[in-house]
Amino acid sequence: MMTVPSVPRCALALLAVRASLKARGFGPTVAWARRLGACAKGPGLAPEAVERAAWHVAVAAAFFPGRAVCLEQSLALFVLLRRRGVPADLRIGVQVYPFYAHAWVELHGEPVNEDRETVEKYRALPEVAA
């Protein structure tokens, strides 16, 4: 099994995601995250380790300058998990009224970095072509 990403590594992933979103925009950043995530094949992580990785991203995000938003956190977690061989999916959903958008990561259809009750408030969009 691979190791869980440390909090400092998660902070670096958040920094890379934020820089890419600001410099290149949403579509190119999602495409970049998918390319990075497509590189790794391997044994993956145990379910407890996946939860710990999500927790480490949340801790890093809490101390991140300006606080990292859900999209930044989810993209960072997506890349960190996929690079470790975990078949995670990036999900983006919307709530029509009042309008809200939200991003989260799923593993086998279950949210990893968000609770089911929150995710059920949003209608997940089809996979974003980037």
Tab-separated table of N, CA, C and O in Angstrom:
chain	number	residue	atom	x	y	z
A	1	MET	N	0.834	-1.188	0.000
A	1	MET	CA	0.000	0.000	0.000
A	1	MET	C	0.879	1.252	0.000
A	1	MET	O	1.946	1.267	0.592
A	2	MET	N	0.366	2.289	-0.621
A	2	MET	CA	1.073	3.564	-0.646
A	2	MET	C	0.763	4.337	0.630
A	2	MET	O	-0.160	4.007	1.356
A	3	THR	N	1.546	5.373	0.863
A	3	THR	CA	1.366	6.158	2.077
A	3	THR	C	0.345	7.274	1.873
A	3	THR	O	0.132	7.743	0.754
A	4	VAL	N	-0.238	7.680	2.984
A	4	VAL	CA	-1.189	8.795	2.983
A	4	VAL	C	-0.396	10.082	2.797
A	4	VAL	O	0.655	10.259	3.411
A	5	PRO	N	-0.879	11.000	1.963
A	5	PRO	CA	-0.155	12.264	1.795
A	5	PRO	C	-0.156	13.058	3.107
A	5	PRO	O	-1.169	13.127	3.791
A	6	SER	N	0.979	13.637	3.426
A	6	SER	CA	1.106	14.425	4.655
A	6	SER	C	0.380	15.761	4.503
A	6	SER	O	0.056	16.187	3.386
A	7	VAL	N	0.162	16.439	5.623
A	7	VAL	CA	-0.485	17.755	5.582
A	7	VAL	C	0.347	18.746	4.759
A	7	VAL	O	-0.217	19.460	3.920
A	8	PRO	N	1.685	18.796	4.935
A	8	PRO	CA	2.462	19.713	4.077
A	8	PRO	C	2.353	19.380	2.584
A	8	PRO	O	2.264	20.271	1.746
A	9	ARG	N	2.327	18.081	2.246
A	9	ARG	CA	2.165	17.709	0.834
A	9	ARG	C	0.792	18.145	0.318
A	9	ARG	O	0.654	18.606	-0.810
A	10	CYS	N	-0.219	18.029	1.161
A	10	CYS	CA	-1.567	18.482	0.790
A	10	CYS	C	-1.587	19.990	0.581
A	10	CYS	O	-2.244	20.490	-0.343
A	11	ALA	N	-0.862	20.723	1.428
A	11	ALA	CA	-0.777	22.179	1.268
A	11	ALA	C	-0.108	22.537	-0.055
A	11	ALA	O	-0.544	23.471	-0.747
A	12	LEU	N	0.924	21.793	-0.431
A	12	LEU	CA	1.579	22.034	-1.726
A	12	LEU	C	0.628	21.736	-2.880
A	12	LEU	O	0.612	22.454	-3.887
A	13	ALA	N	-0.158	20.678	-2.751
A	13	ALA	CA	-1.146	20.356	-3.793
A	13	ALA	C	-2.173	21.474	-3.902
A	13	ALA	O	-2.552	21.874	-5.007
A	14	LEU	N	-2.634	21.997	-2.764
A	14	LEU	CA	-3.585	23.109	-2.779
A	14	LEU	C	-2.976	24.342	-3.460
A	14	LEU	O	-3.647	25.026	-4.245
A	15	LEU	N	-1.718	24.619	-3.160
A	15	LEU	CA	-1.024	25.754	-3.767
A	15	LEU	C	-0.937	25.589	-5.288
A	15	LEU	O	-1.207	26.528	-6.045
A	16	ALA	N	-0.598	24.386	-5.740
A	16	ALA	CA	-0.494	24.128	-7.179
A	16	ALA	C	-1.847	24.276	-7.859
A	16	ALA	O	-1.950	24.862	-8.940
A	17	VAL	N	-2.896	23.767	-7.209
A	17	VAL	CA	-4.245	23.869	-7.786
A	17	VAL	C	-4.681	25.330	-7.858
A	17	VAL	O	-5.189	25.786	-8.888
A	18	ARG	N	-4.480	26.068	-6.770
A	18	ARG	CA	-4.891	27.476	-6.777
A	18	ARG	C	-4.137	28.255	-7.851
A	18	ARG	O	-4.726	29.051	-8.588
A	19	ALA	N	-2.832	28.038	-7.960
A	19	ALA	CA	-2.035	28.737	-8.970
A	19	ALA	C	-2.531	28.404	-10.372
A	19	ALA	O	-2.654	29.288	-11.224
A	20	SER	N	-2.830	27.146	-10.616
A	20	SER	CA	-3.322	26.741	-11.934
A	20	SER	C	-4.690	27.348	-12.228
A	20	SER	O	-4.934	27.828	-13.337
A	21	LEU	N	-5.584	27.336	-11.253
A	21	LEU	CA	-6.913	27.928	-11.463
A	21	LEU	C	-6.802	29.419	-11.779
A	21	LEU	O	-7.496	29.923	-12.672
A	22	LYS	N	-5.934	30.122	-11.071
A	22	LYS	CA	-5.778	31.564	-11.304
A	22	LYS	C	-5.099	31.855	-12.640
A	22	LYS	O	-5.485	32.776	-13.352
A	23	ALA	N	-4.084	31.075	-12.975
A	23	ALA	CA	-3.312	31.345	-14.188
A	23	ALA	C	-3.960	30.792	-15.451
A	23	ALA	O	-3.912	31.431	-16.501
A	24	ARG	N	-4.573	29.606	-15.355
A	24	ARG	CA	-5.057	28.920	-16.551
A	24	ARG	C	-6.557	28.788	-16.634
A	24	ARG	O	-7.100	28.517	-17.698
A	25	GLY	N	-7.261	28.854	-15.492
A	25	GLY	CA	-8.719	28.719	-15.499
A	25	GLY	C	-9.167	27.304	-15.175
A	25	GLY	O	-8.363	26.391	-14.964
A	26	PHE	N	-10.490	27.141	-15.138
A	26	PHE	CA	-11.102	25.892	-14.706
A	26	PHE	C	-10.820	24.712	-15.633
A	26	PHE	O	-10.314	23.673	-15.205
A	27	GLY	N	-11.160	24.828	-16.909
A	27	GLY	CA	-11.024	23.717	-17.854
A	27	GLY	C	-9.609	23.170	-17.940
A	27	GLY	O	-9.391	21.961	-17.781
A	28	PRO	N	-8.618	24.031	-18.185
A	28	PRO	CA	-7.242	23.532	-18.242
A	28	PRO	C	-6.759	22.929	-16.920
A	28	PRO	O	-5.981	21.977	-16.924
A	29	THR	N	-7.235	23.460	-15.797
A	29	THR	CA	-6.821	22.914	-14.506
A	29	THR	C	-7.406	21.521	-14.290
A	29	THR	O	-6.718	20.617	-13.820
A	30	VAL	N	-8.663	21.325	-14.656
A	30	VAL	CA	-9.276	20.001	-14.535
A	30	VAL	C	-8.561	19.017	-15.460
A	30	VAL	O	-8.267	17.885	-15.064
A	31	ALA	N	-8.243	19.442	-16.669
A	31	ALA	CA	-7.519	18.569	-17.605
A	31	ALA	C	-6.146	18.207	-17.044
A	31	ALA	O	-5.718	17.048	-17.120
A	32	TRP	N	-5.450	19.178	-16.461
A	32	TRP	CA	-4.143	18.945	-15.836
A	32	TRP	C	-4.272	17.950	-14.684
A	32	TRP	O	-3.474	17.026	-14.564
A	33	ALA	N	-5.301	18.124	-13.849
A	33	ALA	CA	-5.521	17.212	-12.713
A	33	ALA	C	-5.776	15.797	-13.218
A	33	ALA	O	-5.268	14.826	-12.658
A	34	ARG	N	-6.546	15.661	-14.280
A	34	ARG	CA	-6.821	14.330	-14.833
A	34	ARG	C	-5.558	13.692	-15.408
A	34	ARG	O	-5.338	12.490	-15.275
A	35	ARG	N	-4.747	14.508	-16.070
A	35	ARG	CA	-3.481	13.965	-16.608
A	35	ARG	C	-2.577	13.494	-15.477
A	35	ARG	O	-1.990	12.415	-15.562
A	36	LEU	N	-2.451	14.291	-14.432
A	36	LEU	CA	-1.630	13.893	-13.285
A	36	LEU	C	-2.170	12.615	-12.655
A	36	LEU	O	-1.416	11.729	-12.296
A	37	GLY	N	-3.474	12.553	-12.510
A	37	GLY	CA	-4.104	11.390	-11.891
A	37	GLY	C	-4.050	10.148	-12.745
A	37	GLY	O	-4.089	9.032	-12.228
A	38	ALA	N	-3.940	10.316	-14.049
A	38	ALA	CA	-3.910	9.158	-14.949
A	38	ALA	C	-2.556	8.462	-14.939
A	38	ALA	O	-2.431	7.349	-15.417
A	39	CYS	N	-1.542	9.102	-14.367
A	39	CYS	CA	-0.178	8.557	-14.388
A	39	CYS	C	-0.021	7.308	-13.538
A	39	CYS	O	0.779	6.458	-13.833
A	40	ALA	N	-0.741	7.228	-12.440
A	40	ALA	CA	-0.435	6.194	-11.447
A	40	ALA	C	-1.363	4.992	-11.538
A	40	ALA	O	-2.567	5.121	-11.661
A	41	LYS	N	-0.760	3.870	-11.465
A	41	LYS	CA	-1.476	2.608	-11.299
A	41	LYS	C	-0.824	1.962	-10.095
A	41	LYS	O	0.376	2.036	-9.910
A	42	GLY	N	-1.600	1.344	-9.272
A	42	GLY	CA	-0.978	0.738	-8.110
A	42	GLY	C	-2.009	0.167	-7.166
A	42	GLY	O	-3.197	0.113	-7.486
A	43	PRO	N	-1.542	-0.224	-5.996
A	43	PRO	CA	-2.429	-0.883	-5.036
A	43	PRO	C	-3.438	0.047	-4.396
A	43	PRO	O	-4.406	-0.398	-3.814
A	44	GLY	N	-3.235	1.351	-4.511
A	44	GLY	CA	-4.177	2.288	-3.922
A	44	GLY	C	-3.992	2.432	-2.423
A	44	GLY	O	-2.922	2.145	-1.888
A	45	LEU	N	-5.040	2.878	-1.763
A	45	LEU	CA	-5.030	3.091	-0.323
A	45	LEU	C	-6.200	2.356	0.304
A	45	LEU	O	-7.250	2.198	-0.323
A	46	ALA	N	-6.038	1.949	1.538
A	46	ALA	CA	-7.144	1.344	2.284
A	46	ALA	C	-8.202	2.421	2.541
A	46	ALA	O	-7.878	3.615	2.545
A	47	PRO	N	-9.464	2.031	2.754
A	47	PRO	CA	-10.529	3.024	2.999
A	47	PRO	C	-10.201	3.998	4.134
A	47	PRO	O	-10.482	5.193	4.036
A	48	GLU	N	-9.584	3.509	5.205
A	48	GLU	CA	-9.220	4.392	6.316
A	48	GLU	C	-8.168	5.407	5.872
A	48	GLU	O	-8.168	6.544	6.317
A	49	ALA	N	-7.266	4.989	5.016
A	49	ALA	CA	-6.217	5.881	4.518
A	49	ALA	C	-6.802	6.941	3.588
A	49	ALA	O	-6.342	8.082	3.581
A	50	VAL	N	-7.826	6.581	2.814
A	50	VAL	CA	-8.499	7.553	1.952
A	50	VAL	C	-9.158	8.624	2.830
A	50	VAL	O	-9.045	9.823	2.553
A	51	GLU	N	-9.814	8.209	3.894
A	51	GLU	CA	-10.434	9.173	4.818
A	51	GLU	C	-9.376	10.058	5.461
A	51	GLU	O	-9.587	11.262	5.629
A	52	ARG	N	-8.238	9.485	5.820
A	52	ARG	CA	-7.162	10.264	6.426
A	52	ARG	C	-6.598	11.270	5.420
A	52	ARG	O	-6.276	12.406	5.788
A	53	ALA	N	-6.500	10.879	4.162
A	53	ALA	CA	-6.023	11.805	3.133
A	53	ALA	C	-6.981	12.988	2.999
A	53	ALA	O	-6.549	14.141	2.901
A	54	ALA	N	-8.285	12.700	3.013
A	54	ALA	CA	-9.279	13.774	2.942
A	54	ALA	C	-9.153	14.698	4.156
A	54	ALA	O	-9.258	15.923	4.035
A	55	TRP	N	-8.916	14.109	5.329
A	55	TRP	CA	-8.747	14.906	6.546
A	55	TRP	C	-7.495	15.782	6.441
A	55	TRP	O	-7.526	16.955	6.808
A	56	HIS	N	-6.401	15.238	5.905
A	56	HIS	CA	-5.170	16.010	5.764
A	56	HIS	C	-5.364	17.188	4.808
A	56	HIS	O	-4.845	18.285	5.053
A	57	VAL	N	-6.116	16.984	3.733
A	57	VAL	CA	-6.409	18.094	2.818
A	57	VAL	C	-7.242	19.146	3.547
A	57	VAL	O	-6.994	20.347	3.428
A	58	ALA	N	-8.229	18.722	4.338
A	58	ALA	CA	-9.070	19.666	5.082
A	58	ALA	C	-8.249	20.461	6.094
A	58	ALA	O	-8.457	21.674	6.260
A	59	VAL	N	-7.310	19.800	6.774
A	59	VAL	CA	-6.448	20.500	7.731
A	59	VAL	C	-5.574	21.515	7.005
A	59	VAL	O	-5.454	22.671	7.420
A	60	ALA	N	-4.962	21.102	5.912
A	60	ALA	CA	-4.126	22.021	5.131
A	60	ALA	C	-4.958	23.194	4.629
A	60	ALA	O	-4.509	24.344	4.652
A	61	ALA	N	-6.187	22.927	4.199
A	61	ALA	CA	-7.066	23.983	3.684
A	61	ALA	C	-7.445	24.976	4.772
A	61	ALA	O	-7.592	26.171	4.512
A	62	ALA	N	-7.609	24.495	5.995
A	62	ALA	CA	-8.001	25.376	7.110
A	62	ALA	C	-6.907	26.401	7.409
A	62	ALA	O	-7.207	27.514	7.851
A	63	PHE	N	-5.655	26.041	7.164
A	63	PHE	CA	-4.544	26.940	7.445
A	63	PHE	C	-4.016	27.615	6.184
A	63	PHE	O	-3.060	28.383	6.253
A	64	PHE	N	-4.630	27.328	5.062
A	64	PHE	CA	-4.188	27.876	3.782
A	64	PHE	C	-4.555	29.362	3.724
A	64	PHE	O	-5.640	29.744	4.149
A	65	PRO	N	-3.679	30.207	3.191
A	65	PRO	CA	-3.999	31.645	3.105
A	65	PRO	C	-5.297	31.886	2.330
A	65	PRO	O	-5.458	31.406	1.208
A	66	GLY	N	-6.227	32.566	2.953
A	66	GLY	CA	-7.507	32.841	2.312
A	66	GLY	C	-8.460	31.666	2.337
A	66	GLY	O	-9.515	31.719	1.745
A	67	ARG	N	-8.118	30.592	3.015
A	67	ARG	CA	-8.899	29.352	3.085
A	67	ARG	C	-9.164	28.808	1.681
A	67	ARG	O	-9.631	29.516	0.814
A	68	ALA	N	-8.884	27.579	1.486
A	68	ALA	CA	-9.104	26.934	0.184
A	68	ALA	C	-10.582	26.567	0.047
A	68	ALA	O	-11.177	26.010	0.962
A	69	VAL	N	-11.170	26.897	-1.084
A	69	VAL	CA	-12.585	26.598	-1.334
A	69	VAL	C	-12.746	25.140	-1.761
A	69	VAL	O	-11.768	24.438	-2.034
A	70	CYS	N	-13.999	24.702	-1.851
A	70	CYS	CA	-14.291	23.287	-2.140
A	70	CYS	C	-13.671	22.813	-3.447
A	70	CYS	O	-13.198	21.679	-3.536
A	71	LEU	N	-13.649	23.658	-4.469
A	71	LEU	CA	-13.069	23.245	-5.749
A	71	LEU	C	-11.569	22.991	-5.605
A	71	LEU	O	-11.063	21.977	-6.090
A	72	GLU	N	-10.878	23.881	-4.917
A	72	GLU	CA	-9.438	23.704	-4.715
A	72	GLU	C	-9.159	22.449	-3.892
A	72	GLU	O	-8.285	21.651	-4.235
A	73	GLN	N	-9.913	22.266	-2.824
A	73	GLN	CA	-9.726	21.087	-1.974
A	73	GLN	C	-10.012	19.801	-2.742
A	73	GLN	O	-9.261	18.828	-2.652
A	74	SER	N	-11.092	19.799	-3.500
A	74	SER	CA	-11.481	18.591	-4.225
A	74	SER	C	-10.497	18.251	-5.339
A	74	SER	O	-10.163	17.081	-5.543
A	75	LEU	N	-10.031	19.254	-6.062
A	75	LEU	CA	-9.030	18.989	-7.106
A	75	LEU	C	-7.733	18.464	-6.499
A	75	LEU	O	-7.133	17.523	-7.026
A	76	ALA	N	-7.300	19.056	-5.384
A	76	ALA	CA	-6.071	18.590	-4.726
A	76	ALA	C	-6.236	17.145	-4.251
A	76	ALA	O	-5.366	16.303	-4.478
A	77	LEU	N	-7.353	16.858	-3.588
A	77	LEU	CA	-7.591	15.493	-3.098
A	77	LEU	C	-7.691	14.513	-4.257
A	77	LEU	O	-7.135	13.411	-4.205
A	78	PHE	N	-8.377	14.894	-5.317
A	78	PHE	CA	-8.516	14.058	-6.504
A	78	PHE	C	-7.136	13.656	-7.041
A	78	PHE	O	-6.859	12.474	-7.273
A	79	VAL	N	-6.251	14.634	-7.206
A	79	VAL	CA	-4.909	14.357	-7.727
A	79	VAL	C	-4.135	13.468	-6.761
A	79	VAL	O	-3.523	12.472	-7.170
A	80	LEU	N	-4.166	13.806	-5.471
A	80	LEU	CA	-3.403	13.030	-4.482
A	80	LEU	C	-3.877	11.579	-4.425
A	80	LEU	O	-3.060	10.662	-4.324
A	81	LEU	N	-5.177	11.354	-4.498
A	81	LEU	CA	-5.702	9.984	-4.466
A	81	LEU	C	-5.388	9.230	-5.749
A	81	LEU	O	-4.927	8.083	-5.722
A	82	ARG	N	-5.640	9.880	-6.892
A	82	ARG	CA	-5.399	9.206	-8.172
A	82	ARG	C	-3.925	8.854	-8.352
A	82	ARG	O	-3.588	7.799	-8.885
A	83	ARG	N	-3.028	9.718	-7.876
A	83	ARG	CA	-1.591	9.430	-7.980
A	83	ARG	C	-1.197	8.238	-7.132
A	83	ARG	O	-0.148	7.643	-7.338
A	84	ARG	N	-2.051	7.874	-6.194
A	84	ARG	CA	-1.786	6.710	-5.339
A	84	ARG	C	-2.598	5.494	-5.779
A	84	ARG	O	-2.721	4.529	-5.046
A	85	GLY	N	-3.176	5.562	-6.968
A	85	GLY	CA	-3.889	4.420	-7.519
A	85	GLY	C	-5.327	4.272	-7.043
A	85	GLY	O	-5.937	3.225	-7.267
A	86	VAL	N	-5.888	5.300	-6.408
A	86	VAL	CA	-7.270	5.238	-5.935
A	86	VAL	C	-8.185	5.734	-7.060
A	86	VAL	O	-7.992	6.838	-7.571
A	87	PRO	N	-9.192	4.951	-7.461
A	87	PRO	CA	-10.061	5.338	-8.581
A	87	PRO	C	-11.117	6.380	-8.184
A	87	PRO	O	-12.322	6.160	-8.317
A	88	ALA	N	-10.667	7.520	-7.696
A	88	ALA	CA	-11.560	8.588	-7.248
A	88	ALA	C	-12.137	9.346	-8.445
A	88	ALA	O	-11.534	9.372	-9.524
A	89	ASP	N	-13.301	9.949	-8.233
A	89	ASP	CA	-13.953	10.773	-9.254
A	89	ASP	C	-14.175	12.169	-8.707
A	89	ASP	O	-14.589	12.335	-7.555
A	90	LEU	N	-13.921	13.170	-9.541
A	90	LEU	CA	-14.206	14.556	-9.194
A	90	LEU	C	-15.652	14.841	-9.577
A	90	LEU	O	-16.054	14.562	-10.706
A	91	ARG	N	-16.430	15.363	-8.652
A	91	ARG	CA	-17.835	15.665	-8.925
A	91	ARG	C	-18.092	17.152	-8.685
A	91	ARG	O	-17.552	17.725	-7.740
A	92	ILE	N	-18.901	17.728	-9.539
A	92	ILE	CA	-19.335	19.108	-9.375
A	92	ILE	C	-20.846	19.095	-9.488
A	92	ILE	O	-21.408	18.463	-10.387
A	93	GLY	N	-21.486	19.758	-8.538
A	93	GLY	CA	-22.940	19.776	-8.532
A	93	GLY	C	-23.459	21.180	-8.343
A	93	GLY	O	-22.742	22.084	-7.910
A	94	VAL	N	-24.728	21.359	-8.681
A	94	VAL	CA	-25.376	22.666	-8.532
A	94	VAL	C	-26.700	22.508	-7.814
A	94	VAL	O	-27.344	21.461	-7.880
A	95	GLN	N	-27.060	23.565	-7.140
A	95	GLN	CA	-28.390	23.710	-6.549
A	95	GLN	C	-29.002	24.880	-7.284
A	95	GLN	O	-28.393	25.951	-7.378
A	96	VAL	N	-30.210	24.705	-7.820
A	96	VAL	CA	-30.793	25.714	-8.693
A	96	VAL	C	-31.245	26.957	-7.933
A	96	VAL	O	-30.904	28.073	-8.295
A	97	TYR	N	-32.017	26.775	-6.863
A	97	TYR	CA	-32.524	27.955	-6.149
A	97	TYR	C	-32.451	27.757	-4.656
A	97	TYR	O	-33.035	26.797	-4.163
A	98	PRO	N	-31.789	28.612	-3.938
A	98	PRO	CA	-30.889	29.632	-4.473
A	98	PRO	C	-29.676	28.957	-5.099
A	98	PRO	O	-29.287	27.870	-4.684
A	99	PHE	N	-29.105	29.618	-6.088
A	99	PHE	CA	-28.023	28.990	-6.836
A	99	PHE	C	-26.779	28.834	-5.974
A	99	PHE	O	-26.302	29.774	-5.357
A	100	TYR	N	-26.273	27.613	-5.946
A	100	TYR	CA	-24.987	27.289	-5.333
A	100	TYR	C	-24.330	26.221	-6.198
A	100	TYR	O	-25.020	25.430	-6.834
A	101	ALA	N	-23.020	26.216	-6.170
A	101	ALA	CA	-22.266	25.147	-6.816
A	101	ALA	C	-21.314	24.573	-5.774
A	101	ALA	O	-20.901	25.277	-4.848
A	102	HIS	N	-20.996	23.300	-5.930
A	102	HIS	CA	-20.144	22.630	-4.949
A	102	HIS	C	-19.325	21.554	-5.648
A	102	HIS	O	-19.777	20.982	-6.649
A	103	ALA	N	-18.139	21.298	-5.134
A	103	ALA	CA	-17.269	20.248	-5.682
A	103	ALA	C	-16.906	19.283	-4.563
A	103	ALA	O	-16.752	19.684	-3.413
A	104	TRP	N	-16.810	18.001	-4.923
A	104	TRP	CA	-16.408	16.980	-3.962
A	104	TRP	C	-15.784	15.823	-4.715
A	104	TRP	O	-15.809	15.761	-5.946
A	105	VAL	N	-15.205	14.901	-3.974
A	105	VAL	CA	-14.580	13.712	-4.547
A	105	VAL	C	-15.382	12.501	-4.106
A	105	VAL	O	-15.821	12.424	-2.951
A	106	GLU	N	-15.607	11.576	-5.033
A	106	GLU	CA	-16.317	10.337	-4.729
A	106	GLU	C	-15.422	9.141	-4.990
A	106	GLU	O	-14.550	9.178	-5.862
A	107	LEU	N	-15.675	8.098	-4.218
A	107	LEU	CA	-15.012	6.815	-4.422
A	107	LEU	C	-16.102	5.755	-4.415
A	107	LEU	O	-16.825	5.626	-3.427
A	108	HIS	N	-16.280	5.071	-5.532
A	108	HIS	CA	-17.327	4.059	-5.697
A	108	HIS	C	-18.707	4.651	-5.392
A	108	HIS	O	-19.538	4.014	-4.734
A	109	GLY	N	-18.938	5.887	-5.849
A	109	GLY	CA	-20.238	6.531	-5.685
A	109	GLY	C	-20.499	7.138	-4.324
A	109	GLY	O	-21.569	7.711	-4.099
A	110	GLU	N	-19.545	7.060	-3.413
A	110	GLU	CA	-19.711	7.622	-2.066
A	110	GLU	C	-18.798	8.830	-1.893
A	110	GLU	O	-17.624	8.774	-2.255
A	111	PRO	N	-19.324	9.923	-1.339
A	111	PRO	CA	-18.472	11.103	-1.139
A	111	PRO	C	-17.349	10.823	-0.148
A	111	PRO	O	-17.551	10.129	0.851
A	112	VAL	N	-16.176	11.361	-0.447
A	112	VAL	CA	-15.003	11.160	0.395
A	112	VAL	C	-14.769	12.371	1.291
A	112	VAL	O	-14.539	12.233	2.479
A	113	ASN	N	-14.832	13.563	0.712
A	113	ASN	CA	-14.500	14.774	1.459
A	113	ASN	C	-15.734	15.615	1.784
A	113	ASN	O	-15.643	16.813	2.019
A	114	GLU	N	-16.868	14.971	1.815
A	114	GLU	CA	-18.124	15.656	2.142
A	114	GLU	C	-19.103	14.623	2.664
A	114	GLU	O	-18.996	13.443	2.332
A	115	ASP	N	-20.064	15.072	3.464
A	115	ASP	CA	-21.049	14.107	3.967
A	115	ASP	C	-22.177	13.933	2.948
A	115	ASP	O	-22.439	14.807	2.128
A	116	ARG	N	-22.803	12.782	2.982
A	116	ARG	CA	-23.854	12.432	2.028
A	116	ARG	C	-24.992	13.461	2.053
A	116	ARG	O	-25.525	13.833	1.022
A	117	GLU	N	-25.387	13.926	3.244
A	117	GLU	CA	-26.500	14.881	3.370
A	117	GLU	C	-26.231	16.171	2.591
A	117	GLU	O	-27.113	16.681	1.910
A	118	THR	N	-25.011	16.670	2.657
A	118	THR	CA	-24.661	17.889	1.921
A	118	THR	C	-24.676	17.628	0.426
A	118	THR	O	-25.232	18.409	-0.346
A	119	VAL	N	-24.105	16.520	-0.003
A	119	VAL	CA	-24.022	16.190	-1.431
A	119	VAL	C	-25.415	16.013	-2.040
A	119	VAL	O	-25.650	16.387	-3.187
A	120	GLU	N	-26.339	15.482	-1.280
A	120	GLU	CA	-27.686	15.255	-1.798
A	120	GLU	C	-28.441	16.545	-2.098
A	120	GLU	O	-29.448	16.522	-2.807
A	121	LYS	N	-27.967	17.672	-1.623
A	121	LYS	CA	-28.590	18.966	-1.913
A	121	LYS	C	-28.272	19.437	-3.325
A	121	LYS	O	-28.899	20.360	-3.835
A	122	TYR	N	-27.277	18.814	-3.952
A	122	TYR	CA	-26.796	19.250	-5.258
A	122	TYR	C	-27.105	18.215	-6.328
A	122	TYR	O	-27.094	17.019	-6.065
A	123	ARG	N	-27.349	18.695	-7.517
A	123	ARG	CA	-27.514	17.813	-8.667
A	123	ARG	C	-26.151	17.725	-9.363
A	123	ARG	O	-25.641	18.727	-9.879
A	124	ALA	N	-25.574	16.538	-9.349
A	124	ALA	CA	-24.245	16.359	-9.939
A	124	ALA	C	-24.312	16.540	-11.441
A	124	ALA	O	-25.199	16.026	-12.116
A	125	LEU	N	-23.373	17.302	-11.956
A	125	LEU	CA	-23.271	17.518	-13.399
A	125	LEU	C	-22.575	16.318	-14.037
A	125	LEU	O	-21.814	15.618	-13.379
A	126	PRO	N	-22.825	16.110	-15.332
A	126	PRO	CA	-22.065	15.060	-16.027
A	126	PRO	C	-20.591	15.422	-15.965
A	126	PRO	O	-20.221	16.564	-15.712
A	127	GLU	N	-19.739	14.445	-16.202
A	127	GLU	CA	-18.311	14.690	-16.138
A	127	GLU	C	-17.955	15.878	-17.027
A	127	GLU	O	-18.405	15.977	-18.168
A	128	VAL	N	-17.157	16.767	-16.485
A	128	VAL	CA	-16.771	17.972	-17.198
A	128	VAL	C	-15.728	17.619	-18.238
A	128	VAL	O	-14.696	17.023	-17.906
A	129	ALA	N	-16.002	17.963	-19.482
A	129	ALA	CA	-15.029	17.740	-20.553
A	129	ALA	C	-14.029	18.875	-20.511
A	129	ALA	O	-14.400	20.034	-20.636
A	130	ALA	N	-12.802	18.538	-20.297
A	130	ALA	CA	-11.779	19.591	-20.218
A	130	ALA	C	-10.620	19.268	-21.122
A	130	ALA	O	-10.383	18.179	-21.489
